[in-house]
Short mmCIF file of C-alpha atoms in Angstrom, two decimals:
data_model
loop_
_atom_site.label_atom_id
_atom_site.label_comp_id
_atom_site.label_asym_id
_atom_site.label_seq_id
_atom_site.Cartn_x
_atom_site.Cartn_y
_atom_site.Cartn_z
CA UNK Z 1 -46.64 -6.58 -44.67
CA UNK Z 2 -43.47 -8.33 -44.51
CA UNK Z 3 -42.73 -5.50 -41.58
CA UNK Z 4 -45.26 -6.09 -39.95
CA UNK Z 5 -44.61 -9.61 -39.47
CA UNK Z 6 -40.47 -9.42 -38.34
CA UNK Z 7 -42.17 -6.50 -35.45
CA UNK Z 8 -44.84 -8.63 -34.33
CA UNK Z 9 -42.63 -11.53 -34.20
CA UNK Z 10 -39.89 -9.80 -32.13
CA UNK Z 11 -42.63 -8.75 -29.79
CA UNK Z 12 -43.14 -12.00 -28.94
CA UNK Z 13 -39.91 -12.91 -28.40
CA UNK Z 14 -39.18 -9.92 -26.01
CA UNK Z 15 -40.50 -11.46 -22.87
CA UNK Z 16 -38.78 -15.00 -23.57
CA UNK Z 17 -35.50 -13.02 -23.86
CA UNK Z 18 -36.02 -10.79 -20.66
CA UNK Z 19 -36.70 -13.89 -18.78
CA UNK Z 20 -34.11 -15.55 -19.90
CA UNK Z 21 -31.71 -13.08 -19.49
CA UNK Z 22 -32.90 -12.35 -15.62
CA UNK Z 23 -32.09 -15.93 -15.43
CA UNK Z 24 -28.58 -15.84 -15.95
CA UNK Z 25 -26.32 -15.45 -13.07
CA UNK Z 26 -24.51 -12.10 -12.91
CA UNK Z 27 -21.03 -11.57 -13.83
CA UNK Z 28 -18.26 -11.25 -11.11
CA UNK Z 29 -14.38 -11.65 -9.60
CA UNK Z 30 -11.95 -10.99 -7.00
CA UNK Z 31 -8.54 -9.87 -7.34
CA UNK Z 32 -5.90 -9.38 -5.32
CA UNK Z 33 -3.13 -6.94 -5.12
CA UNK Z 34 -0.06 -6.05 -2.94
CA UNK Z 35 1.82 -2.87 -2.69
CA UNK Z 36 4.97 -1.87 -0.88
CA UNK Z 37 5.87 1.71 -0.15
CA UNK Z 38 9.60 0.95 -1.54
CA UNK Z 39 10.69 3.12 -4.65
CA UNK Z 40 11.82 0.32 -6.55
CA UNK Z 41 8.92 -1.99 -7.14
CA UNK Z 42 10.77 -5.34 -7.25
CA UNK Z 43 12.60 -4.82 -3.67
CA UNK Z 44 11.69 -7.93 -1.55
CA UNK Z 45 9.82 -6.93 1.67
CA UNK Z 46 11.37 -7.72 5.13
CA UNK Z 47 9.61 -9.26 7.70
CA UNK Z 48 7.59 -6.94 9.56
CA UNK Z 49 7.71 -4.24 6.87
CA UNK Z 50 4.04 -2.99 5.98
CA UNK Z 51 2.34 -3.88 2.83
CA UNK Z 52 -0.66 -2.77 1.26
CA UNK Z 53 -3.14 -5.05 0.17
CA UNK Z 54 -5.97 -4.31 -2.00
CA UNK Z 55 -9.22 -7.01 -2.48
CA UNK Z 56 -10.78 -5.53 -5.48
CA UNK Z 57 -14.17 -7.37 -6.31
CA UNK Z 58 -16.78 -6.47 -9.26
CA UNK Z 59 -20.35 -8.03 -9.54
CA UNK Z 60 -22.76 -6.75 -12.15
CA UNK Z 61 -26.18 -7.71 -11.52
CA UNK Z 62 -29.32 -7.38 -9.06
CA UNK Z 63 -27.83 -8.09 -6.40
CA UNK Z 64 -29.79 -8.45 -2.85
CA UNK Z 65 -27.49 -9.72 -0.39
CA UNK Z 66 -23.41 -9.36 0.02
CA UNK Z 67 -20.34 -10.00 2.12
CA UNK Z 68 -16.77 -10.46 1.60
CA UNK Z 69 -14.94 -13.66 3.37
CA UNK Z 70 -11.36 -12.71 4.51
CA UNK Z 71 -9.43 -16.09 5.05
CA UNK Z 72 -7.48 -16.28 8.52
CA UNK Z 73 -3.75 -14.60 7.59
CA UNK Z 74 -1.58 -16.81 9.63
CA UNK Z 75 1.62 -15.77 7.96
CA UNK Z 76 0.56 -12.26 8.29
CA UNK Z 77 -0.32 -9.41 11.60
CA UNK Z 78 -3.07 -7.19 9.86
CA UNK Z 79 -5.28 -3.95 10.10
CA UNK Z 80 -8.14 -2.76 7.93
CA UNK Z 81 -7.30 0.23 6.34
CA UNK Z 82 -10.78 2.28 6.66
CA UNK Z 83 -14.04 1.66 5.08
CA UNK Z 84 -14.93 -0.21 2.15
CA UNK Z 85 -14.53 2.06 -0.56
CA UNK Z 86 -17.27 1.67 -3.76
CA UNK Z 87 -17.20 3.07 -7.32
CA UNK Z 88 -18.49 2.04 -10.64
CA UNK Z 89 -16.29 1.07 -13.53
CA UNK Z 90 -16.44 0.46 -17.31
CA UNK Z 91 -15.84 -3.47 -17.96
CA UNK Z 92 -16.22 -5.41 -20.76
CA UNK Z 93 -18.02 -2.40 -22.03
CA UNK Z 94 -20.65 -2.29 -19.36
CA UNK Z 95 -20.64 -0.02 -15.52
CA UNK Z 96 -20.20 -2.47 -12.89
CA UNK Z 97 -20.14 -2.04 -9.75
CA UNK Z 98 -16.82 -2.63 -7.54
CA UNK Z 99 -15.65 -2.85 -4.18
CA UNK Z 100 -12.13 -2.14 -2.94
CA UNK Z 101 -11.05 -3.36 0.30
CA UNK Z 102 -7.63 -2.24 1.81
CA UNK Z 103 -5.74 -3.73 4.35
CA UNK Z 104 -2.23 -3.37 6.37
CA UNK Z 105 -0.58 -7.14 6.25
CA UNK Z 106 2.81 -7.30 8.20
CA UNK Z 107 4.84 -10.59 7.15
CA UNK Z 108 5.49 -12.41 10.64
CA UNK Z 109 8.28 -14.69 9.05
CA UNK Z 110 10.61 -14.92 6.34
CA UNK Z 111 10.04 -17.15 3.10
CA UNK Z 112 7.49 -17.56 0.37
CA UNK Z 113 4.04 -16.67 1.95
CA UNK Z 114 0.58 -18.00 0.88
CA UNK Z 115 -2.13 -15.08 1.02
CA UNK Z 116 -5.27 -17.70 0.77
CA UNK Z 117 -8.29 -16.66 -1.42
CA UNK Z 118 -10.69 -14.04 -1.05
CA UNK Z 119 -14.41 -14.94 -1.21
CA UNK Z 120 -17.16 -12.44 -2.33
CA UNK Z 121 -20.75 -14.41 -1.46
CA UNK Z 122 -23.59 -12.76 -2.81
CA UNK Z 123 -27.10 -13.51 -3.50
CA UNK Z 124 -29.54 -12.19 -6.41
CA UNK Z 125 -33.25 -12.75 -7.09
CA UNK Z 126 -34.48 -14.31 -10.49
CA UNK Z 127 -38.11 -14.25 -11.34
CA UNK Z 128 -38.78 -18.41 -11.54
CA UNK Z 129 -36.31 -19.57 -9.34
CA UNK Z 130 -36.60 -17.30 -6.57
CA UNK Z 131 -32.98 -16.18 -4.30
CA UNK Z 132 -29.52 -17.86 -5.54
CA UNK Z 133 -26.58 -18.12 -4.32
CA UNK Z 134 -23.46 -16.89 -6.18
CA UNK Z 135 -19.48 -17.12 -5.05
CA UNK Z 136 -16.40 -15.40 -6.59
CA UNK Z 137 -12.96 -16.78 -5.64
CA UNK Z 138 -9.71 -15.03 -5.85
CA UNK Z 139 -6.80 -16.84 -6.65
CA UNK Z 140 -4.25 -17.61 -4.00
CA UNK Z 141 -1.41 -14.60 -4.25
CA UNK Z 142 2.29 -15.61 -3.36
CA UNK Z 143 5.12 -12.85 -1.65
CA UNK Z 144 8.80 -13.26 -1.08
CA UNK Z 145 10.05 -11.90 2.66
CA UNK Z 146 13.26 -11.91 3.69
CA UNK Z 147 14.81 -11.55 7.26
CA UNK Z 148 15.92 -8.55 8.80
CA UNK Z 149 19.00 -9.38 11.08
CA UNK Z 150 21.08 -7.31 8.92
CA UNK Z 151 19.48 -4.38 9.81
CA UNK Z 152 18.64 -4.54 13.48
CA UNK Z 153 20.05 -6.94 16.18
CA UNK Z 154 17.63 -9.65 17.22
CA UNK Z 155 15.23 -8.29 19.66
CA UNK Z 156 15.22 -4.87 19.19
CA UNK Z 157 12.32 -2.98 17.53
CA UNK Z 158 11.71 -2.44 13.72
CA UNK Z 159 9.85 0.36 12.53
CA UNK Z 160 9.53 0.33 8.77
CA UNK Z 161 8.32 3.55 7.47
CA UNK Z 162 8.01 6.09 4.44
CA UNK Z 163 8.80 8.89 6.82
CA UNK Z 164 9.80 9.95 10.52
CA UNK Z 165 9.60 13.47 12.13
CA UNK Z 166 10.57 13.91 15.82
CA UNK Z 167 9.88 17.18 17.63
CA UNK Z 168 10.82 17.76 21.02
CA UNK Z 169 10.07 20.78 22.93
CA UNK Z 170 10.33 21.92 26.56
CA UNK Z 171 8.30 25.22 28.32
CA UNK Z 172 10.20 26.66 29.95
CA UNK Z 173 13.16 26.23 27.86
CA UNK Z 174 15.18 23.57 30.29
CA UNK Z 175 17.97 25.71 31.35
CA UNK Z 176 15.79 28.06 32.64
CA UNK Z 177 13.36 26.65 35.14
CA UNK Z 178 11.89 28.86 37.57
CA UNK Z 179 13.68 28.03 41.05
CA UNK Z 180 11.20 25.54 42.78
CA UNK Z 181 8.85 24.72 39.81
CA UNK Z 182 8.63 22.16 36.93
CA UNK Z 183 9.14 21.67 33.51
CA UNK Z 184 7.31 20.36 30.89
CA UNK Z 185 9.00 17.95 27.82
CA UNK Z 186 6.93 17.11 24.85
CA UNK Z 187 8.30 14.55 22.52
CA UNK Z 188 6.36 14.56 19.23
CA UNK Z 189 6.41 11.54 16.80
CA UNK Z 190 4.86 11.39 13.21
CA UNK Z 191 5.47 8.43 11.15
CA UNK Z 192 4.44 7.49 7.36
CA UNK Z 193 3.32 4.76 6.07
CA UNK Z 194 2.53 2.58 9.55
CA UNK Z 195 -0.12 2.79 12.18
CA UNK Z 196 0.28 4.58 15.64
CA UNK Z 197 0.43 0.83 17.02
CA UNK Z 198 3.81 0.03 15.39
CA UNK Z 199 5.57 3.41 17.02
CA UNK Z 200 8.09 2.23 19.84
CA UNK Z 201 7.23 2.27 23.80
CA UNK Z 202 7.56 4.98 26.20
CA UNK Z 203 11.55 6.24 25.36
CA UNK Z 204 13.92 5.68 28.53
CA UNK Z 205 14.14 9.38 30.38
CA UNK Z 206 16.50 8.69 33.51
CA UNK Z 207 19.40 10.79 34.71
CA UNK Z 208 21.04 11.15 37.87
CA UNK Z 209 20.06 14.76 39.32
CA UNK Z 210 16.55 14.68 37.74
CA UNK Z 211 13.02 13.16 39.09
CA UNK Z 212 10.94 12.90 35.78
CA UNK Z 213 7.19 11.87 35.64
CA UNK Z 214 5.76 9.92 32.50
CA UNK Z 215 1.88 10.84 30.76
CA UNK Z 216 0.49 8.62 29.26
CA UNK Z 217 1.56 8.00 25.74
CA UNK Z 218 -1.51 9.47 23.72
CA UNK Z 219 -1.40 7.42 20.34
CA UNK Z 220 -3.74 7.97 17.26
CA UNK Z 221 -3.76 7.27 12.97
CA UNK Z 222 -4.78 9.61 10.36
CA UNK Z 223 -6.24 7.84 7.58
CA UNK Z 224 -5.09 9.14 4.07
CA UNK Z 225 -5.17 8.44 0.21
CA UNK Z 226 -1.50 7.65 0.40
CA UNK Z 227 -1.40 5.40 3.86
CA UNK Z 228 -1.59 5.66 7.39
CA UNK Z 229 -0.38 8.53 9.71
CA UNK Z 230 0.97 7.57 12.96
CA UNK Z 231 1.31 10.16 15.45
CA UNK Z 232 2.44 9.49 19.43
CA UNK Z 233 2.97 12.39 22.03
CA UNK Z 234 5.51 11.29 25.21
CA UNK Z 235 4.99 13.78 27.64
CA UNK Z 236 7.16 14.24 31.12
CA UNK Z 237 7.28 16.44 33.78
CA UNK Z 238 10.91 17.56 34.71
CA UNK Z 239 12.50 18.89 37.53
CA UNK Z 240 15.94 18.97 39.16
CA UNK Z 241 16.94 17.97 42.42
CA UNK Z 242 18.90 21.00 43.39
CA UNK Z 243 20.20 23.59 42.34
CA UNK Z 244 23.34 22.01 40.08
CA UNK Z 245 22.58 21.57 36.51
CA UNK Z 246 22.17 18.16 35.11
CA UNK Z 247 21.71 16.61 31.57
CA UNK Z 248 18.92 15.02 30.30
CA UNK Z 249 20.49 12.34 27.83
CA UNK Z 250 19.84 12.07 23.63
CA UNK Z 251 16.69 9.92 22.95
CA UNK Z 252 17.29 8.06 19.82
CA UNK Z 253 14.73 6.68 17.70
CA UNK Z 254 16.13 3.82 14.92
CA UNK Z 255 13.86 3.52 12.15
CA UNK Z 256 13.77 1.72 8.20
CA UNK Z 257 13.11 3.69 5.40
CA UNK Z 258 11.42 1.51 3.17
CA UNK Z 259 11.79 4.07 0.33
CA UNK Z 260 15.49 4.01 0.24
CA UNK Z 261 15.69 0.72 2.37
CA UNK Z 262 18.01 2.49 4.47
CA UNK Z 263 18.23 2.56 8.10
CA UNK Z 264 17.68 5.93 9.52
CA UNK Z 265 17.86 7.18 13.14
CA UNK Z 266 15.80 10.35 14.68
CA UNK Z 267 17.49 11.83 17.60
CA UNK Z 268 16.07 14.49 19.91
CA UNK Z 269 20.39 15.84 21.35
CA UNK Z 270 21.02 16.03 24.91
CA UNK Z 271 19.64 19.23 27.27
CA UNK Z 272 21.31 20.72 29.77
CA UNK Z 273 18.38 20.95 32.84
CA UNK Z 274 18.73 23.55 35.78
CA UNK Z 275 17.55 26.10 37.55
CA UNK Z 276 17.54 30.05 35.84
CA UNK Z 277 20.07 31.78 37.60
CA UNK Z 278 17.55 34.97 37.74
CA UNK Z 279 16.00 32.26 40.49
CA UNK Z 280 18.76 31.52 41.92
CA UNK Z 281 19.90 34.89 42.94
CA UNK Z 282 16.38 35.62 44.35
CA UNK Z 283 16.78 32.92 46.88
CA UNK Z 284 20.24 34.35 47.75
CA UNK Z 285 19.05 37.56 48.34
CA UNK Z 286 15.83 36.69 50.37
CA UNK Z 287 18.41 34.89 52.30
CA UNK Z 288 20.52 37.62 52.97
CA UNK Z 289 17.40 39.95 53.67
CA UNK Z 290 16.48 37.55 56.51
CA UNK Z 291 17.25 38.60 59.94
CA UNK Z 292 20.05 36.51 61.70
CA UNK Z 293 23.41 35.42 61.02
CA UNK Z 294 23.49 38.28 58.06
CA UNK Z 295 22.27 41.31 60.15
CA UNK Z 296 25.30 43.41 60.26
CA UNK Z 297 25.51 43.73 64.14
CA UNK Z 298 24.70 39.89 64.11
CA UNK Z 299 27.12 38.86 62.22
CA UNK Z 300 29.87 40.55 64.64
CA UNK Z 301 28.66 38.80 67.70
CA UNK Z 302 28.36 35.37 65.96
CA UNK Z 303 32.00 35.47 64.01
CA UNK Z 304 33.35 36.18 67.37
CA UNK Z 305 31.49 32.98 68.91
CA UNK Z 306 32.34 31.10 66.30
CA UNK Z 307 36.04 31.75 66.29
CA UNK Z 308 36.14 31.24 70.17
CA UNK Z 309 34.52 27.36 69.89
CA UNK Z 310 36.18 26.78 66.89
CA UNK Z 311 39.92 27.66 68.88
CA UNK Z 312 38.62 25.66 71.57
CA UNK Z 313 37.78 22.53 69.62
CA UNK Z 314 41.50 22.53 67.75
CA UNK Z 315 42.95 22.72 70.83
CA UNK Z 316 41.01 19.68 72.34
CA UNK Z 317 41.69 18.02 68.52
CA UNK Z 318 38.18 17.22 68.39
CA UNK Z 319 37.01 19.27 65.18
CA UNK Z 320 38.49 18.39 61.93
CA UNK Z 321 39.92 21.71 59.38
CA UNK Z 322 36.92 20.95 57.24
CA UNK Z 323 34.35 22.11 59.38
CA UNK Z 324 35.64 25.62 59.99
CA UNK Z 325 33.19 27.80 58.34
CA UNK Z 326 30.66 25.70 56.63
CA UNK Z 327 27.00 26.63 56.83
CA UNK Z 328 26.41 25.90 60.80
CA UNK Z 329 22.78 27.29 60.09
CA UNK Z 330 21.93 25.41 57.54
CA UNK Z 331 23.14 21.61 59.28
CA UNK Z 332 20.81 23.27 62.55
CA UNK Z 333 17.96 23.62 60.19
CA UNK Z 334 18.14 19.80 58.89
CA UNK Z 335 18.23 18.79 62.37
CA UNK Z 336 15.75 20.96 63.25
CA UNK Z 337 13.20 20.00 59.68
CA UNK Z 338 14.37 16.44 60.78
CA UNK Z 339 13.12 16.15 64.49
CA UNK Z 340 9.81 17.91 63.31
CA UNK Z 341 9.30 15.77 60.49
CA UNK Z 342 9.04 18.59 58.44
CA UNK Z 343 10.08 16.94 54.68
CA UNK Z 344 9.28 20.60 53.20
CA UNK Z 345 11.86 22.54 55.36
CA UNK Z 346 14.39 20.17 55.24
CA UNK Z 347 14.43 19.98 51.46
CA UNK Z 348 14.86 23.34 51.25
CA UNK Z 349 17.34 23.56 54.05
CA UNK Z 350 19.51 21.05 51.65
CA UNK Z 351 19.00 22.92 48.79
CA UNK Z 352 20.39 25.73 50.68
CA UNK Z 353 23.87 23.46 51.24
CA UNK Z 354 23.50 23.05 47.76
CA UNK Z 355 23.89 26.57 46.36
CA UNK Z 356 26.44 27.19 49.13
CA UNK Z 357 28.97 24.47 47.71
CA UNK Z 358 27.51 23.00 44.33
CA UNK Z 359 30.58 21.19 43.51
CA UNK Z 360 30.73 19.38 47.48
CA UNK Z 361 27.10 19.16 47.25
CA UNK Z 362 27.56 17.08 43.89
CA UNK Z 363 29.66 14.52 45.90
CA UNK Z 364 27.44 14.32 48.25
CA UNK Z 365 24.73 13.64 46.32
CA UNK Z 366 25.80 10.69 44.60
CA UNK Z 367 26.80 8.94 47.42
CA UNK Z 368 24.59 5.84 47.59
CA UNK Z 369 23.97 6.38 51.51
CA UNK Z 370 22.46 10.12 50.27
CA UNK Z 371 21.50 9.86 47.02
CA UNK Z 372 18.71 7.91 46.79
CA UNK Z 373 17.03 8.81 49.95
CA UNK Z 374 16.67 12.61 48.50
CA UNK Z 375 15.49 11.01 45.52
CA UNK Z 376 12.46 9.25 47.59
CA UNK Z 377 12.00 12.78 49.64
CA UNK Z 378 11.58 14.65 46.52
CA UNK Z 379 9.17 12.12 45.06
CA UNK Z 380 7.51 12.47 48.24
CA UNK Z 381 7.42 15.52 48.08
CA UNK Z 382 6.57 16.58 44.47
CA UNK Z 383 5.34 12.92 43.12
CA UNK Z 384 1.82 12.43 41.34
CA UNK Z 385 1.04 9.87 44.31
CA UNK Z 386 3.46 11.01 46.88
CA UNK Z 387 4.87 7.67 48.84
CA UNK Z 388 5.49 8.24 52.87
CA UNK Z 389 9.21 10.23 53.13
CA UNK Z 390 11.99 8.72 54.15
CA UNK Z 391 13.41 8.60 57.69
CA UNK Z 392 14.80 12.29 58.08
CA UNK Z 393 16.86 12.36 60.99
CA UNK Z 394 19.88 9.47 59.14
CA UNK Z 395 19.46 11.45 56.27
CA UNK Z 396 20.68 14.59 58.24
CA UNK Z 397 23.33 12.81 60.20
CA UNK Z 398 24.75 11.46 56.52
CA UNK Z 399 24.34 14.70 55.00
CA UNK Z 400 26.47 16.17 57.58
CA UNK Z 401 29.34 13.57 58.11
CA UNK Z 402 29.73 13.74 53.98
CA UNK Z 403 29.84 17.30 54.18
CA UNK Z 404 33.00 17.07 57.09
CA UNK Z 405 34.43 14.34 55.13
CA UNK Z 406 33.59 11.16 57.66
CA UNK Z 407 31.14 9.92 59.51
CA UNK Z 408 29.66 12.23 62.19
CA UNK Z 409 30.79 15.67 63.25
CA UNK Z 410 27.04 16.63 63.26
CA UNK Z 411 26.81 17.17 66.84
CA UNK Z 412 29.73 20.04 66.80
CA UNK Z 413 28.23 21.95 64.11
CA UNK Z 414 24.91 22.03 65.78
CA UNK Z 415 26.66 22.93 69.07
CA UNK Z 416 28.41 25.87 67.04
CA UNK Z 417 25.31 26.75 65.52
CA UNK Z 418 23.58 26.61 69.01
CA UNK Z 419 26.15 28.96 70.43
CA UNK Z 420 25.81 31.52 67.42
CA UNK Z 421 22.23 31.62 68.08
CA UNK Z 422 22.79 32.26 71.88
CA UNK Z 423 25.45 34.79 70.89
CA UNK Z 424 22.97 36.54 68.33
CA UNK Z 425 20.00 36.91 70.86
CA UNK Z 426 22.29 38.35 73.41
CA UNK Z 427 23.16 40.83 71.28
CA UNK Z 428 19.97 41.86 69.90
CA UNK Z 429 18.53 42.07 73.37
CA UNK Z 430 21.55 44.39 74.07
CA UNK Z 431 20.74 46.65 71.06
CA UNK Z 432 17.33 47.18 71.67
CA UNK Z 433 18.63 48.25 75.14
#
């Protein structure tokens, strides 16, 4: 009987107890959390070094409506680090729910920084009062950050990073570029522990003897367990100017490894760019296959010539020692690529000077009359969004006044190569007689 009584009483009690129970607010909190990437946990962060910081919130209870308040981070440059991630642990002996939030903060100055709190808002249903309200606060978290002059110089770039892998790679290889065509350089970058945003600019690729063509940087992050991914591909196109070999300088890359907080530099070493000399011998001998000043019988008539005009201009004292000798077909195809304003056949008629002297040719080429107005032709020529050329005709007139060593002298080696041609015809006609 006695039984019977304690069961029936309990029964009544049941529904009082559910209700009440549904009326109690559920339990919840926020915590926050930072984590550096440095082996030694109590190392004090520099300024712009990334941290990891974790909002970790738990609510148990019916819960019908939810969102997460970030406070503004004014001490702080930030990323979310994916998605909201969402698990169920044992607390206080019961599964609850919890959320984990991760984001990138970069310290923008040095000092003790505030991180303000973190607000979880939810709302949850209870049978007499209807939808209520509910907040959970974090507490305010507090990080150290000290300056980094002593590891960079002010102004230049920091990258802070667990890692740093730098590939560069060039097809063809760059000392053997097909004569005419252009290479391609691929500079590959793959950082740890920071986003593709924090990898530096475009690297400087200049060099005197090379035009060089910048893609796009292409930029992306791989999201892991451990961190971010940053990866960045520089591409260029490469060429040379002429046939002389330049050098592509060393691109260095400075960078902080926050696991040994050691700075670090990746360096992709200096190239030597040119021509294959496989190329270069194929243009020789197409030149020497061409009809002209190398036929055999040619060749006779037009050394003759030459000699004659050249003995008459030493004994006038018009024509300086230089000149004797020096590529009178190649200064009449300038002029003649210059008074059609033919950009095409005068490149290649200078290219033609070049192979026949590299080592004048290099002089020439760097004089600041010279230089840069090839430069312009061949970016004229062989630009993404070729500009107008340059006036050809001074260009020719320079060319061939650096070549005699002064100012003009044009005029008597087109004369002389006038008179070879003359020469030539005459005795071809005579041949075929």
């Amino acid at each position: 009987m006695a039984t019977r009584l304690v069961l029936l009483f309990c029964l009544l009690l049941l529904p009082f107890s559910r209700a009440a129970a549904q009326e109690e607010p559920p339990f919840g909190r926020v915590d926050l959390r930072v984590e550096t990437q440095a082996e030694i946990s109590t190392e004090t962060p520099y300024v712009g070094e990334p941290l990891r910081l974790v909002i970790r919130s738990a609510v148990r209870g019916h819960v019908l409506l939810d969102h997460i308040i970030q406070p503004s981070l004014v001490d702080f440059d930030w990323q979310q680090f994916g998605v909201d991630a969402s698990s169920e642990e044992m607390i206080d002996g019961f599964w609850t729910p919890v959320v984990e939030r991760v984001l990138m903060i970069y310290p923008l100055r040095a000092g003790r920084l505030t991180i303000p709190p973190f607000k979880r808002r939810i709302a949850y249903r209870i049978e007499e009062s209807g939808k209520v309200e509910a907040e959970y606060v974090s507490a305010p978290l507090q990080i150290e950050v000290r300056a980094r002059d002593a590891l960079v110089p002010p102004g230049e770039s920091f990258l802070p990073a667990k890692s740093l892998r730098m590939t560069d790679a060039w097809e063809p290889a760059p000392d053997k570029i097909p004569f005419g065509e252009t290479a391609r350089r691929t500079l590959t970058v793959e950082a740890e522990g920071v986003t593709a945003d924090r990898l530096p600019a475009l690297p400087n690729f200049r060099a005197p003897g090379l035009i060089t063509f910048a893609a796009p940087v292409e930029r992306r992050t791989i999201v892991t367990d451990k961190g971010p991914i940053a990866h960045a591909v520089y591409r260029w196109s490469v060429r040379p100017v002429s046939a002389v070999p330049a050098f592509a300088p060393a691109i260095r890359i400075a960078w902080f490894d926050v696991a040994t907080r050691r700075m670090r530099e990746a360096l992709a070493p200096e190239r030597r760019v040119a021509f294959a000399e496989a190329g270069r011998e194929r243009v020789a001998a197409r030149l020497r296959e061409s009809p002209g000043l190398t036929a055999p019988q040619p060749l006779i008539a037009a050394l003759a010539s030459f000699v004659g005009a050249v003995a008459l201009v030493l004994l006038l004292g018009s024509l300086p020692a230089r000149l004797l000798a020096r590529r009178p077909r190649e200064f009449g195809a300038l002029r003649r690529a210059a008074r059609a304003k033919d950009a095409a056949a005068f490149r290649h008629a200078a290219a033609r000077l070049a192979q026949a002297d590299p080592e004048r040719w290099r002089k020439i080429a760097a004089r600041a009359d010279i230089g840069p107005a090839l430069a312009a032709l061949d970016c004229a020529l062989y630009g993404r969004e070729p500009p107008e050329p340059p006036p050809l005709a001074p260009l020719a007139r320079a060319i061939a006044g650096a070549w005699a060593g002064k100012g003009g002298g044009f005029e008597v080696l087109e004369g002389c190569a006038s008179a070879i041609a003359a020469d030539t015809s005459r005795t071809r006609r005579r041949n075929r007689g």
